[in-house]
Tab-separated table of C-alpha atoms in Angstrom:
chain	number	residue	atom	x	y	z
A	1	MET	CA	5.813	-29.742	46.752
A	2	SER	CA	8.920	-28.034	45.853
A	3	SER	CA	10.172	-25.147	48.427
A	4	ARG	CA	10.432	-23.053	45.344
A	5	THR	CA	6.906	-22.850	44.316
A	6	VAL	CA	3.231	-23.474	45.432
A	7	SER	CA	0.733	-24.459	42.559
A	8	ARG	CA	-1.967	-26.104	44.470
A	9	ARG	CA	-3.034	-27.073	48.058
A	10	THR	CA	-2.153	-30.456	48.866
A	11	LEU	CA	-3.819	-33.122	51.043
A	12	LEU	CA	-1.352	-35.100	53.005
A	13	GLN	CA	-1.713	-37.803	55.593
A	14	GLY	CA	-5.395	-35.749	55.980
A	15	ALA	CA	-4.079	-32.731	56.924
A	16	LEU	CA	-4.323	-29.644	54.651
A	17	VAL	CA	-0.192	-28.851	53.814
A	18	ALA	CA	0.379	-24.716	51.847
A	19	VAL	CA	2.503	-22.339	51.953
A	20	ALA	CA	1.571	-19.804	54.343
A	21	PHE	CA	2.025	-16.174	55.353
A	22	ASN	CA	2.257	-15.320	59.067
A	23	PRO	CA	0.816	-11.702	59.760
A	24	MET	CA	2.761	-11.503	62.806
A	25	SER	CA	6.265	-12.437	62.015
A	26	ARG	CA	5.785	-11.227	58.214
A	27	SER	CA	7.041	-14.255	56.776
A	28	TRP	CA	6.475	-17.140	54.552
A	29	ALA	CA	6.570	-20.683	55.968
A	30	SER	CA	6.203	-23.816	53.595
A	31	THR	CA	3.589	-25.323	56.235
A	32	PRO	CA	0.933	-23.384	58.032
A	33	GLU	CA	1.990	-22.518	61.763
A	34	ALA	CA	0.730	-20.650	64.522
A	35	GLY	CA	-1.118	-17.571	63.250
A	36	ALA	CA	-0.024	-18.588	59.555
A	37	VAL	CA	-3.002	-17.631	56.897
A	38	PRO	CA	-3.079	-20.404	53.830
A	39	LEU	CA	-2.725	-19.068	50.465
A	40	PRO	CA	-5.778	-19.596	48.192
A	41	PRO	CA	-5.653	-22.095	45.705
A	42	LEU	CA	-3.294	-21.506	42.262
A	43	ASP	CA	-3.720	-22.490	38.873
A	44	GLY	CA	-0.139	-21.018	38.721
A	45	GLU	CA	2.805	-20.701	40.632
A	46	LEU	CA	4.290	-18.480	43.684
A	47	LEU	CA	7.823	-18.600	43.811
A	48	LEU	CA	9.788	-17.972	47.199
A	49	ASP	CA	13.025	-18.885	46.095
A	50	GLU	CA	15.834	-16.162	46.208
A	51	ALA	CA	16.449	-16.343	42.414
A	52	SER	CA	13.558	-15.424	41.218
A	53	ARG	CA	12.839	-12.716	44.348
A	54	THR	CA	16.215	-10.989	43.312
A	55	ALA	CA	14.793	-10.827	39.484
A	56	ALA	CA	11.977	-9.487	40.296
A	57	SER	CA	13.885	-6.548	42.685
A	58	ASP	CA	15.511	-5.073	38.827
A	59	ASP	CA	13.927	-3.292	36.487
A	60	PHE	CA	15.560	-1.670	33.166
A	61	GLY	CA	16.790	1.196	34.919
A	62	HIS	CA	18.632	-0.934	37.286
A	63	ILE	CA	18.668	1.775	39.716
A	64	ARG	CA	16.560	0.804	42.768
A	65	HIS	CA	16.343	-2.722	44.023
A	66	HIS	CA	13.507	-3.871	46.097
A	67	THR	CA	13.002	-7.393	47.103
A	68	PRO	CA	9.512	-9.009	47.273
A	69	TRP	CA	8.719	-11.733	49.380
A	70	ALA	CA	7.303	-13.755	46.734
A	71	VAL	CA	6.550	-13.388	42.749
A	72	LEU	CA	3.105	-15.008	41.115
A	73	VAL	CA	3.094	-16.268	38.075
A	74	PRO	CA	0.013	-16.455	37.130
A	75	GLY	CA	-1.923	-19.434	35.839
A	76	SER	CA	-5.029	-17.505	35.202
A	77	VAL	CA	-6.833	-14.066	35.568
A	78	LYS	CA	-8.181	-16.269	38.863
A	79	ASP	CA	-5.044	-16.400	40.141
A	80	ILE	CA	-4.358	-12.773	40.171
A	81	VAL	CA	-8.040	-11.830	41.919
A	82	ALA	CA	-7.093	-14.370	44.928
A	83	MET	CA	-3.723	-12.710	45.288
A	84	VAL	CA	-4.950	-9.143	45.722
A	85	ARG	CA	-7.710	-10.327	48.214
A	86	PHE	CA	-5.115	-12.098	50.036
A	87	ALA	CA	-2.988	-9.225	49.715
A	88	ARG	CA	-5.361	-6.933	50.883
A	89	ARG	CA	-6.773	-9.101	53.583
A	90	GLN	CA	-2.740	-9.341	55.073
A	91	GLY	CA	-2.026	-5.886	54.904
A	92	LEU	CA	0.630	-6.814	51.819
A	93	LYS	CA	1.397	-4.481	48.343
A	94	ILE	CA	1.169	-5.792	45.037
A	95	ALA	CA	2.465	-4.557	41.776
A	96	ALA	CA	2.195	-5.464	38.237
A	97	ALA	CA	5.058	-6.621	35.996
A	98	ARG	CA	6.400	-7.884	33.064
A	99	GLY	CA	9.117	-10.357	34.320
A	100	LEU	CA	12.458	-8.573	34.962
A	101	GLY	CA	10.569	-4.994	34.066
A	102	GLU	CA	10.847	-3.175	30.955
A	103	SER	CA	11.869	0.252	29.646
A	104	HIS	CA	8.386	1.903	31.127
A	105	SER	CA	10.123	1.214	35.002
A	106	THR	CA	13.451	2.775	35.143
A	107	PHE	CA	13.080	3.578	38.825
A	108	GLY	CA	11.552	0.865	40.780
A	109	GLN	CA	8.160	1.727	39.919
A	110	SER	CA	7.405	-2.021	39.321
A	111	GLN	CA	9.033	-3.156	42.346
A	112	VAL	CA	7.498	-3.787	45.329
A	113	PRO	CA	9.744	-4.380	48.924
A	114	ALA	CA	8.817	-7.025	51.170
A	115	GLY	CA	5.494	-7.819	49.226
A	116	ILE	CA	4.149	-9.594	46.144
A	117	VAL	CA	5.359	-8.778	42.069
A	118	VAL	CA	2.714	-10.676	39.257
A	119	ASP	CA	4.898	-11.301	36.268
A	120	MET	CA	2.211	-10.546	33.770
A	121	SER	CA	4.575	-11.915	30.778
A	122	ALA	CA	2.472	-15.014	32.041
A	123	LEU	CA	-0.654	-14.427	30.666
A	124	ALA	CA	0.188	-13.661	26.793
A	125	THR	CA	-2.963	-15.354	24.616
A	126	LEU	CA	-4.160	-13.496	22.260
A	127	HIS	CA	-7.609	-14.662	22.142
A	128	GLU	CA	-9.710	-12.535	19.725
A	129	LEU	CA	-8.481	-11.129	16.396
A	130	ASP	CA	-10.535	-9.406	13.709
A	131	GLN	CA	-11.287	-6.366	11.684
A	132	ASP	CA	-11.420	-3.702	13.949
A	133	SER	CA	-9.446	-5.053	17.048
A	134	ALA	CA	-7.868	-7.591	19.226
A	135	TRP	CA	-8.707	-9.293	22.193
A	136	VAL	CA	-5.558	-9.725	24.307
A	137	ASP	CA	-3.821	-10.723	27.978
A	138	ALA	CA	-1.871	-8.029	29.130
A	139	GLY	CA	1.462	-9.895	28.898
A	140	VAL	CA	1.090	-10.119	25.538
A	141	ARG	CA	4.042	-8.000	23.550
A	142	TRP	CA	3.383	-5.291	20.988
A	143	HIS	CA	5.495	-6.883	18.209
A	144	GLU	CA	3.767	-10.542	18.885
A	145	LEU	CA	0.308	-8.482	18.147
A	146	LEU	CA	1.687	-7.136	14.962
A	147	GLN	CA	2.854	-10.433	14.111
A	148	ALA	CA	-0.589	-11.952	14.073
A	149	SER	CA	-2.592	-8.857	12.474
A	150	LEU	CA	-0.303	-7.738	9.121
A	151	PRO	CA	-1.594	-10.809	7.540
A	152	SER	CA	-4.452	-9.420	7.629
A	153	GLY	CA	-3.372	-5.620	6.434
A	154	LYS	CA	-4.173	-4.535	10.177
A	155	SER	CA	-1.759	-2.562	13.012
A	156	PRO	CA	-2.383	-0.968	16.077
A	157	PRO	CA	-2.666	2.742	15.025
A	158	VAL	CA	0.707	3.592	16.947
A	159	LEU	CA	3.793	2.137	18.040
A	160	THR	CA	6.318	2.648	20.564
A	161	ASP	CA	9.760	2.574	19.093
A	162	TYR	CA	10.652	-0.651	20.808
A	163	ILE	CA	7.722	-3.019	20.456
A	164	GLU	CA	8.955	-5.776	22.876
A	165	LEU	CA	6.890	-3.731	25.344
A	166	SER	CA	3.837	-5.618	26.909
A	167	ILE	CA	0.580	-4.164	25.898
A	168	GLY	CA	-0.656	-4.058	29.760
A	169	GLY	CA	2.619	-2.399	30.759
A	170	THR	CA	2.407	0.909	28.340
A	171	LEU	CA	-1.358	0.976	28.966
A	172	SER	CA	-0.682	1.780	32.318
A	173	ALA	CA	1.661	4.781	31.246
A	174	GLY	CA	0.607	6.093	27.773
A	175	GLY	CA	2.567	4.393	25.167
A	176	ILE	CA	4.147	7.030	22.881
A	177	GLY	CA	4.845	6.524	19.158
A	178	GLY	CA	5.414	8.918	15.842
A	179	GLN	CA	1.736	8.103	14.706
A	180	ALA	CA	0.760	9.828	17.806
A	181	PHE	CA	0.700	13.283	16.299
A	182	ARG	CA	-2.598	11.636	14.115
A	183	TRP	CA	-4.083	8.959	16.528
A	184	GLY	CA	-2.959	9.979	19.992
A	185	LEU	CA	-1.042	7.749	22.509
A	186	GLN	CA	-1.539	4.137	22.525
A	187	VAL	CA	-3.939	4.539	25.726
A	188	ASP	CA	-6.227	6.797	23.410
A	189	ASN	CA	-6.402	3.452	21.133
A	190	VAL	CA	-8.063	0.462	23.679
A	191	LEU	CA	-11.079	-0.045	23.543
A	192	GLU	CA	-11.882	-2.105	26.059
A	193	LEU	CA	-10.085	-3.646	29.273
A	194	ASP	CA	-10.450	-6.727	32.079
A	195	VAL	CA	-8.877	-4.871	35.274
A	196	VAL	CA	-8.426	-6.418	38.705
A	197	THR	CA	-8.848	-3.671	41.115
A	198	GLY	CA	-7.185	-2.800	44.474
A	199	ARG	CA	-10.479	-4.452	46.178
A	200	GLY	CA	-9.843	-7.820	44.376
A	201	GLU	CA	-12.709	-7.008	42.199
A	202	LEU	CA	-12.471	-8.377	38.319
A	203	VAL	CA	-14.214	-5.175	35.919
A	204	ARG	CA	-14.756	-4.970	32.399
A	205	CYS	CA	-14.898	-1.532	31.457
A	206	SER	CA	-14.902	0.735	28.577
A	207	ARG	CA	-16.023	4.127	27.168
A	208	TRP	CA	-19.677	3.048	27.504
A	209	ARG	CA	-19.072	0.719	30.769
A	210	GLU	CA	-17.521	1.872	34.137
A	211	ARG	CA	-16.396	4.397	32.189
A	212	PRO	CA	-15.053	5.947	35.274
A	213	LEU	CA	-12.476	3.139	36.115
A	214	PHE	CA	-11.810	2.869	32.660
A	215	ASP	CA	-10.544	6.341	32.562
A	216	ALA	CA	-8.873	6.069	35.666
A	217	VAL	CA	-6.272	2.705	35.227
A	218	ARG	CA	-5.473	4.406	31.690
A	219	SER	CA	-2.137	6.027	32.235
A	220	GLY	CA	-3.238	5.423	35.789
A	221	LEU	CA	0.094	4.073	36.921
A	222	GLY	CA	-0.991	0.861	38.320
A	223	GLN	CA	-2.567	2.871	41.209
A	224	PHE	CA	-6.310	1.749	40.684
A	225	GLY	CA	-6.247	-2.062	39.352
A	226	ILE	CA	-4.108	-4.127	37.178
A	227	ILE	CA	-4.839	-4.675	33.789
A	228	VAL	CA	-4.985	-8.176	32.969
A	229	ARG	CA	-6.838	-8.151	29.256
A	230	ALA	CA	-7.319	-5.464	26.759
A	231	ARG	CA	-9.287	-4.879	23.400
A	232	VAL	CA	-6.924	-2.527	21.306
A	233	ARG	CA	-8.165	-0.483	17.866
A	234	LEU	CA	-6.586	-1.904	15.149
A	235	VAL	CA	-6.673	-0.260	11.774
A	236	ASP	CA	-5.474	-0.669	8.044
A	237	VAL	CA	-1.968	-0.216	7.311
A	238	GLN	CA	-0.260	-0.786	3.617
A	239	PRO	CA	2.574	-3.212	3.460
A	240	ARG	CA	5.820	-0.967	2.795
A	241	ALA	CA	7.273	1.765	4.671
A	242	ARG	CA	9.838	4.510	2.713
A	243	THR	CA	11.875	6.371	5.344
A	244	TYR	CA	13.389	9.788	5.099
A	245	LEU	CA	16.240	11.016	7.196
A	246	ALA	CA	17.761	14.542	7.000
A	247	LEU	CA	19.618	17.052	9.365
A	248	TYR	CA	18.845	20.574	10.107
A	249	ASP	CA	21.659	22.856	11.576
A	250	ASP	CA	18.790	25.203	12.991
A	251	LEU	CA	16.864	24.213	15.819
A	252	HIS	CA	14.273	26.717	15.329
A	253	ARG	CA	13.636	25.443	11.474
A	254	PHE	CA	13.838	22.260	12.635
A	255	LEU	CA	10.693	22.611	15.208
A	256	GLU	CA	8.614	24.372	12.916
A	257	ASP	CA	8.917	22.090	9.769
A	258	GLN	CA	8.220	19.204	12.246
A	259	ARG	CA	4.804	21.302	13.268
A	260	ARG	CA	4.148	21.889	10.063
A	261	LEU	CA	4.215	18.419	9.088
A	262	ILE	CA	1.856	17.213	12.110
A	263	GLU	CA	-0.719	19.814	10.960
A	264	ASP	CA	-0.557	18.807	7.028
A	265	GLY	CA	-0.613	15.641	7.621
A	266	ARG	CA	1.588	14.160	4.096
A	267	PHE	CA	3.704	11.963	6.280
A	268	ASP	CA	2.264	8.658	8.270
A	269	TYR	CA	4.691	8.775	11.047
A	270	VAL	CA	6.814	11.997	12.433
A	271	GLU	CA	9.888	12.136	14.746
A	272	GLY	CA	13.031	13.409	15.704
A	273	SER	CA	16.329	13.281	17.487
A	274	VAL	CA	19.442	15.102	18.123
A	275	VAL	CA	22.418	13.948	16.791
A	276	SER	CA	26.210	14.489	16.979
A	277	SER	CA	27.716	15.540	13.527
A	278	ASN	CA	30.960	17.291	12.573
A	279	GLY	CA	32.064	17.824	16.530
A	280	GLY	CA	28.861	19.115	17.493
A	281	ARG	CA	25.167	18.222	17.239
A	282	ALA	CA	22.507	18.341	14.750
A	283	TYR	CA	18.774	17.855	14.789
A	284	GLN	CA	17.740	14.854	12.698
A	285	LEU	CA	14.393	14.592	11.019
A	286	GLU	CA	12.628	11.079	10.452
A	287	VAL	CA	9.509	10.793	8.655
A	288	VAL	CA	7.982	7.778	7.023
A	289	LYS	CA	5.448	7.039	4.158
A	290	TYR	CA	3.372	4.083	3.895
A	291	PHE	CA	2.440	2.735	0.745
A	292	THR	CA	1.774	-0.326	-1.353
A	293	PRO	CA	4.038	-1.370	-4.196
A	294	GLY	CA	2.914	0.073	-7.776
A	295	SER	CA	1.951	3.374	-5.735
A	296	GLU	CA	5.330	4.349	-4.640
A	297	PRO	CA	5.810	8.017	-2.618
A	298	GLN	CA	6.284	11.095	-4.775
A	299	ASP	CA	9.127	12.009	-2.833
A	300	SER	CA	9.229	15.873	-4.242
A	301	ARG	CA	5.936	16.189	-3.393
A	302	LEU	CA	6.398	15.019	-0.152
A	303	LEU	CA	9.695	17.189	1.022
A	304	ALA	CA	8.252	19.974	-0.627
A	305	GLY	CA	8.891	23.702	1.612
A	306	LEU	CA	11.247	21.516	3.961
A	307	ARG	CA	14.393	23.339	5.093
A	308	PHE	CA	16.769	20.690	5.862
A	309	GLN	CA	20.661	20.740	5.132
A	310	PRO	CA	20.669	20.111	1.344
A	311	GLY	CA	22.829	16.891	0.636
A	312	THR	CA	21.763	15.222	3.986
A	313	LEU	CA	18.714	13.211	3.182
A	314	GLN	CA	18.870	9.336	3.418
A	315	VAL	CA	15.624	7.358	1.380
A	316	THR	CA	15.459	3.922	2.199
A	317	ASP	CA	12.461	1.310	1.738
A	318	GLY	CA	11.280	-1.731	3.768
A	319	SER	CA	8.391	-3.493	4.996
A	320	TYR	CA	6.020	-2.297	7.486
A	321	PHE	CA	7.028	-4.932	9.926
A	322	ASP	CA	10.832	-4.103	9.637
A	323	PHE	CA	10.482	-0.503	9.933
A	324	ALA	CA	8.585	-1.133	13.255
A	325	ASN	CA	10.792	-3.762	14.364
A	326	ARG	CA	14.099	-1.700	13.051
A	327	LEU	CA	15.845	-1.285	16.894
A	328	ALA	CA	15.669	-4.713	17.782
A	329	PRO	CA	18.919	-5.520	15.888
A	330	LEU	CA	20.727	-2.516	18.116
A	331	ILE	CA	19.257	-3.856	21.301
A	332	GLU	CA	20.294	-7.145	20.239
A	333	LEU	CA	23.878	-5.713	20.064
A	334	LEU	CA	23.836	-3.945	22.988
A	335	LYS	CA	22.941	-7.044	25.202
A	336	GLN	CA	25.918	-9.118	23.852
A	337	LEU	CA	27.943	-6.135	24.734
A	338	GLY	CA	26.750	-6.257	27.886
A	339	VAL	CA	25.363	-2.351	27.666
A	340	TRP	CA	21.933	-3.238	27.774
A	341	GLY	CA	22.165	-4.107	31.529
A	342	PHE	CA	23.804	-0.746	32.244
A	343	PRO	CA	21.506	1.339	34.321
A	344	HIS	CA	19.313	3.594	32.442
A	345	PRO	CA	18.657	6.841	34.113
A	346	TRP	CA	16.441	8.102	31.554
A	347	LEU	CA	14.065	11.522	31.573
A	348	ASP	CA	11.067	11.239	29.231
A	349	MET	CA	9.581	15.101	29.340
A	350	PHE	CA	6.403	16.572	27.749
A	351	VAL	CA	7.350	20.354	26.859
A	352	PRO	CA	4.919	22.994	25.083
A	353	ALA	CA	5.424	24.384	21.973
A	354	ARG	CA	5.566	27.573	23.195
A	355	CYS	CA	8.922	27.320	24.901
A	356	ALA	CA	10.084	24.552	23.770
A	357	GLU	CA	13.131	26.014	21.637
A	358	GLU	CA	14.006	27.843	24.998
A	359	PHE	CA	14.028	24.592	26.951
A	360	VAL	CA	15.601	22.123	24.724
A	361	GLN	CA	18.602	24.808	23.514
A	362	GLU	CA	18.809	25.530	27.936
A	363	VAL	CA	19.017	21.535	28.398
A	364	LEU	CA	21.608	20.194	25.397
A	365	ALA	CA	23.910	23.328	26.884
A	366	GLN	CA	24.025	21.812	29.808
A	367	THR	CA	24.093	18.009	28.664
A	368	THR	CA	26.960	16.614	27.510
A	369	ASP	CA	27.604	13.128	25.183
A	370	ALA	CA	29.447	11.479	28.415
A	371	ASP	CA	25.863	12.304	29.983
A	372	MET	CA	24.340	10.516	27.538
A	373	GLY	CA	26.175	7.602	27.660
A	374	GLN	CA	25.621	7.007	23.835
A	375	GLY	CA	22.135	7.097	24.710
A	376	PRO	CA	19.718	8.697	21.892
A	377	ILE	CA	17.857	12.316	22.429
A	378	LEU	CA	14.224	12.130	20.876
A	379	LEU	CA	12.583	15.395	19.975
A	380	TYR	CA	9.348	15.511	18.150
A	381	PRO	CA	5.630	16.922	18.528
A	382	PHE	CA	2.161	15.672	19.057
A	383	ARG	CA	-1.230	17.562	18.852
A	384	ALA	CA	-2.987	18.192	22.047
A	385	SER	CA	-6.183	17.524	20.906
A	386	ALA	CA	-5.342	13.899	19.796
A	387	LEU	CA	-4.929	12.928	23.850
A	388	THR	CA	-8.073	11.761	25.288
A	389	THR	CA	-6.950	10.057	28.126
A	390	PRO	CA	-7.606	12.110	31.371
A	391	PHE	CA	-4.419	10.994	33.636
A	392	LEU	CA	-1.990	11.275	31.306
A	393	ARG	CA	-0.875	14.898	32.046
A	394	THR	CA	0.638	17.026	29.269
A	395	PRO	CA	0.831	20.801	29.070
A	396	ASN	CA	-1.780	23.159	28.113
A	397	ASP	CA	-0.363	24.192	24.413
A	398	ARG	CA	-1.826	23.559	20.989
A	399	HIS	CA	1.053	21.389	19.910
A	400	VAL	CA	3.502	19.382	22.753
A	401	PHE	CA	6.547	18.160	22.095
A	402	LEU	CA	8.371	14.760	23.871
A	403	PHE	CA	11.550	15.345	24.480
A	404	SER	CA	13.477	12.711	25.648
A	405	LEU	CA	17.269	11.824	26.998
A	406	LEU	CA	17.210	8.118	27.271
A	407	ARG	CA	20.806	8.179	28.902
A	408	THR	CA	22.901	5.393	29.499
A	409	ALA	CA	25.050	5.434	32.599
A	410	ILE	CA	28.861	4.770	31.426
A	411	PRO	CA	30.662	4.287	33.854
A	412	PRO	CA	27.965	2.455	35.545
A	413	THR	CA	29.111	3.657	39.104
A	414	PRO	CA	26.260	4.750	41.694
A	415	GLU	CA	28.533	7.655	41.927
A	416	ASN	CA	27.599	8.431	38.247
A	417	VAL	CA	24.193	7.401	38.653
A	418	ALA	CA	23.636	9.594	41.214
A	419	ALA	CA	24.751	12.392	39.613
A	420	LEU	CA	22.406	11.835	36.367
A	421	VAL	CA	19.329	11.366	38.457
A	422	GLN	CA	20.193	14.602	40.266
A	423	LYS	CA	20.789	16.804	36.747
A	424	ASN	CA	17.728	14.974	36.039
A	425	ARG	CA	15.553	16.274	38.958
A	426	ALA	CA	17.147	19.701	38.300
A	427	ILE	CA	15.878	19.948	34.891
A	428	VAL	CA	12.389	18.856	35.909
A	429	ASP	CA	12.625	21.717	38.398
A	430	ARG	CA	12.906	23.754	35.351
A	431	LEU	CA	10.150	22.008	33.066
A	432	THR	CA	7.518	22.686	35.944
A	433	ALA	CA	8.053	26.233	35.857
A	434	LEU	CA	7.417	26.097	32.489
A	435	GLY	CA	4.048	24.396	32.642
A	436	GLY	CA	5.769	21.150	31.378
A	437	LYS	CA	4.856	17.365	32.673
A	438	ILE	CA	6.825	14.122	32.855
A	439	TYR	CA	6.485	11.276	31.227
A	440	PRO	CA	6.603	9.610	34.569
A	441	VAL	CA	8.390	6.039	33.731
A	442	ASP	CA	11.752	7.590	34.424
A	443	ALA	CA	14.522	7.900	36.811
A	444	VAL	CA	13.410	11.251	38.775
A	445	PRO	CA	12.930	11.111	42.612
A	446	LEU	CA	9.373	12.973	43.046
A	447	SER	CA	7.758	13.602	46.492
A	448	PRO	CA	4.079	13.415	47.105
A	449	ALA	CA	3.613	17.096	46.659
A	450	ASP	CA	4.950	16.731	43.167
A	451	TRP	CA	2.792	14.277	42.152
A	452	ARG	CA	0.088	16.477	43.077
A	453	ARG	CA	1.475	19.249	40.792
A	454	HIS	CA	1.638	16.651	38.455
A	455	PHE	CA	-1.711	15.717	38.350
A	456	HIS	CA	-3.170	18.886	38.858
A	457	PRO	CA	-5.990	19.816	38.036
A	458	HIS	CA	-6.891	16.170	38.421
A	459	TRP	CA	-5.390	15.533	41.593
A	460	GLU	CA	-8.579	15.188	43.443
A	461	ARG	CA	-9.798	13.048	40.735
A	462	PHE	CA	-7.138	10.830	40.846
A	463	VAL	CA	-7.137	10.587	44.917
A	464	HIS	CA	-10.929	9.677	44.787
A	465	ALA	CA	-10.219	7.036	42.279
A	466	LYS	CA	-7.653	5.700	44.726
A	467	ARG	CA	-10.561	5.769	47.227
A	468	ARG	CA	-12.894	4.036	45.435
A	469	TYR	CA	-10.908	1.267	43.598
A	470	ASP	CA	-7.783	0.474	46.382
A	471	PRO	CA	-8.972	1.940	49.447
A	472	ASP	CA	-6.242	0.174	51.223
A	473	HIS	CA	-3.631	1.443	49.179
A	474	VAL	CA	-2.234	-2.529	47.903
A	475	LEU	CA	-1.323	-1.635	44.437
A	476	THR	CA	1.781	-0.590	43.013
A	477	PRO	CA	3.983	1.450	46.005
A	478	GLY	CA	6.708	1.747	43.683
A	479	GLN	CA	6.087	4.877	42.168
A	480	GLY	CA	5.780	6.879	45.637
A	481	ILE	CA	2.422	8.595	45.073
A	482	PHE	CA	0.734	8.803	48.213
C-alpha cells in the first residue's frame, strides 16, 4: 500500500492493515496503533502526502491557508457518506471543495484546518440529459453541462460569467449571472438534489420531498450537507448571441436604464460594469439578445430610449456558447502571466436600489485603480421577486443591484492584501447600515454576530437546520458562522 493513498483495506499475513486515525494523538498512521480507528473501505483514495494537503490549504483568494489532515478523492458517493460518518465519530471537521478551490472561496471558506477536505471534482459524471433537466454530479462544471445540452438547443437558465465553476459549488452559494433578472439565481433553478448531511445520511430532496433540507442546502454555504448530485433545469436557447456594449457618463441614467431593461424584458441578458475612460470612470452597459440565423434582432427597436453616450455603441455577433464562455481566453492569459495566482480579496454586495446611486458613488470615490489591481467592477440589477431561496439573503427592495469589487492584489504582498481586506470590511459595515447584504463568498472577516445579522430574519431557522442536519458541527468550519 502506498504511503500516499489508501483506497481499500488490505489483508496482509492474516491481519487487517489500513491507514488509521488516532483520536488521542489527533494524528494519522499508515498502520494501526493502540487506540487507532481504521478507516472505512473506500472506492476512491485518501491523500495523506504533504503536496496534496498543501494544495488543499489554498483557494482562489490565496489569502488564508489552513492545512487539512487528509484529502478525500471519492470514487463514489458512498465514500463521502462513509467519511462524514467517520469524521463525526472522531470529532473531525470536513469540507467539500472543488480541487484547489474556485472563485466561490476567496477567504478560506472551503478549507478545514486539521480535518478532511473532499475533492468534489472527482465526481463529475453527467448521468441524465432530457428536455427539461440534467441530472449531474456536483463536480461537473457548468461549461461541461452546457456543451452537453446545447446540441439539443438547451441551456441552464442562468450561467455565471465564468463557467468553469462546479455545479455543487455555486449551488451552495447562489450562482449569479446576467439572466438572473428573469430566472433568479442558479439556486432558484435546481429541481432536485442528493445531499450527504452532517449526520452522514444520503438524502434526496426537492420542493416536494424533504423540502426543509432542500431549502437549507441551497445557498446554505455547506453548513448542512454536501451536495453530491443535482437536477438542473434546462430551457430552450437560441444558437446565436448579439452583444451590445455602450458607455454612460452619468450614473443616475445608467442605473435607471438598467432597471427599465430588466422590467420590460427586451434583452435576454443584462449586466453592467464600471470602467476606466479618459482618465476617469464611465459606466458600461452590456446587454445581449439571443437569436436564430434569419431572425436577427432589430437593433433600433431594442436600443430605443436608452440614454448612453452617442458614438460609444459596439455591436458584435457570436455563438451562444462563445458568449457564455467569453472569459476563457482572458483567464488563460492571466494564468500565463501569473496574475491569476495573485491574491483576490474580492467583495460582492447586494445593494438595495433605493440607495444604490449614493452608495456606489461613495464606494467608488474611495476606491482607486490601484485598489482594484486591474480587476473589474460589476454593477447590474435583478428583481427580488425572482429570488426564491430562503438562505440567499438580499435586501428588502423591489430591485437589487449586484455591486462587485473583484480585486487583484497588486503587488501581492501580505501588507497590501491586509489593507484591501480592511477596506472591504469598512465598506460592508456601511452597506449593512443601509440594509444591504453581502454575497458571502468573499474576503471579508465576519464574526458570529455579523452572520446573525446577515441571515436575519431567518437566523433561528438557520440555527435549527444546523441542529437538525449537522448537530455535531462537522461540516464547513471555514465560514466561521458558528
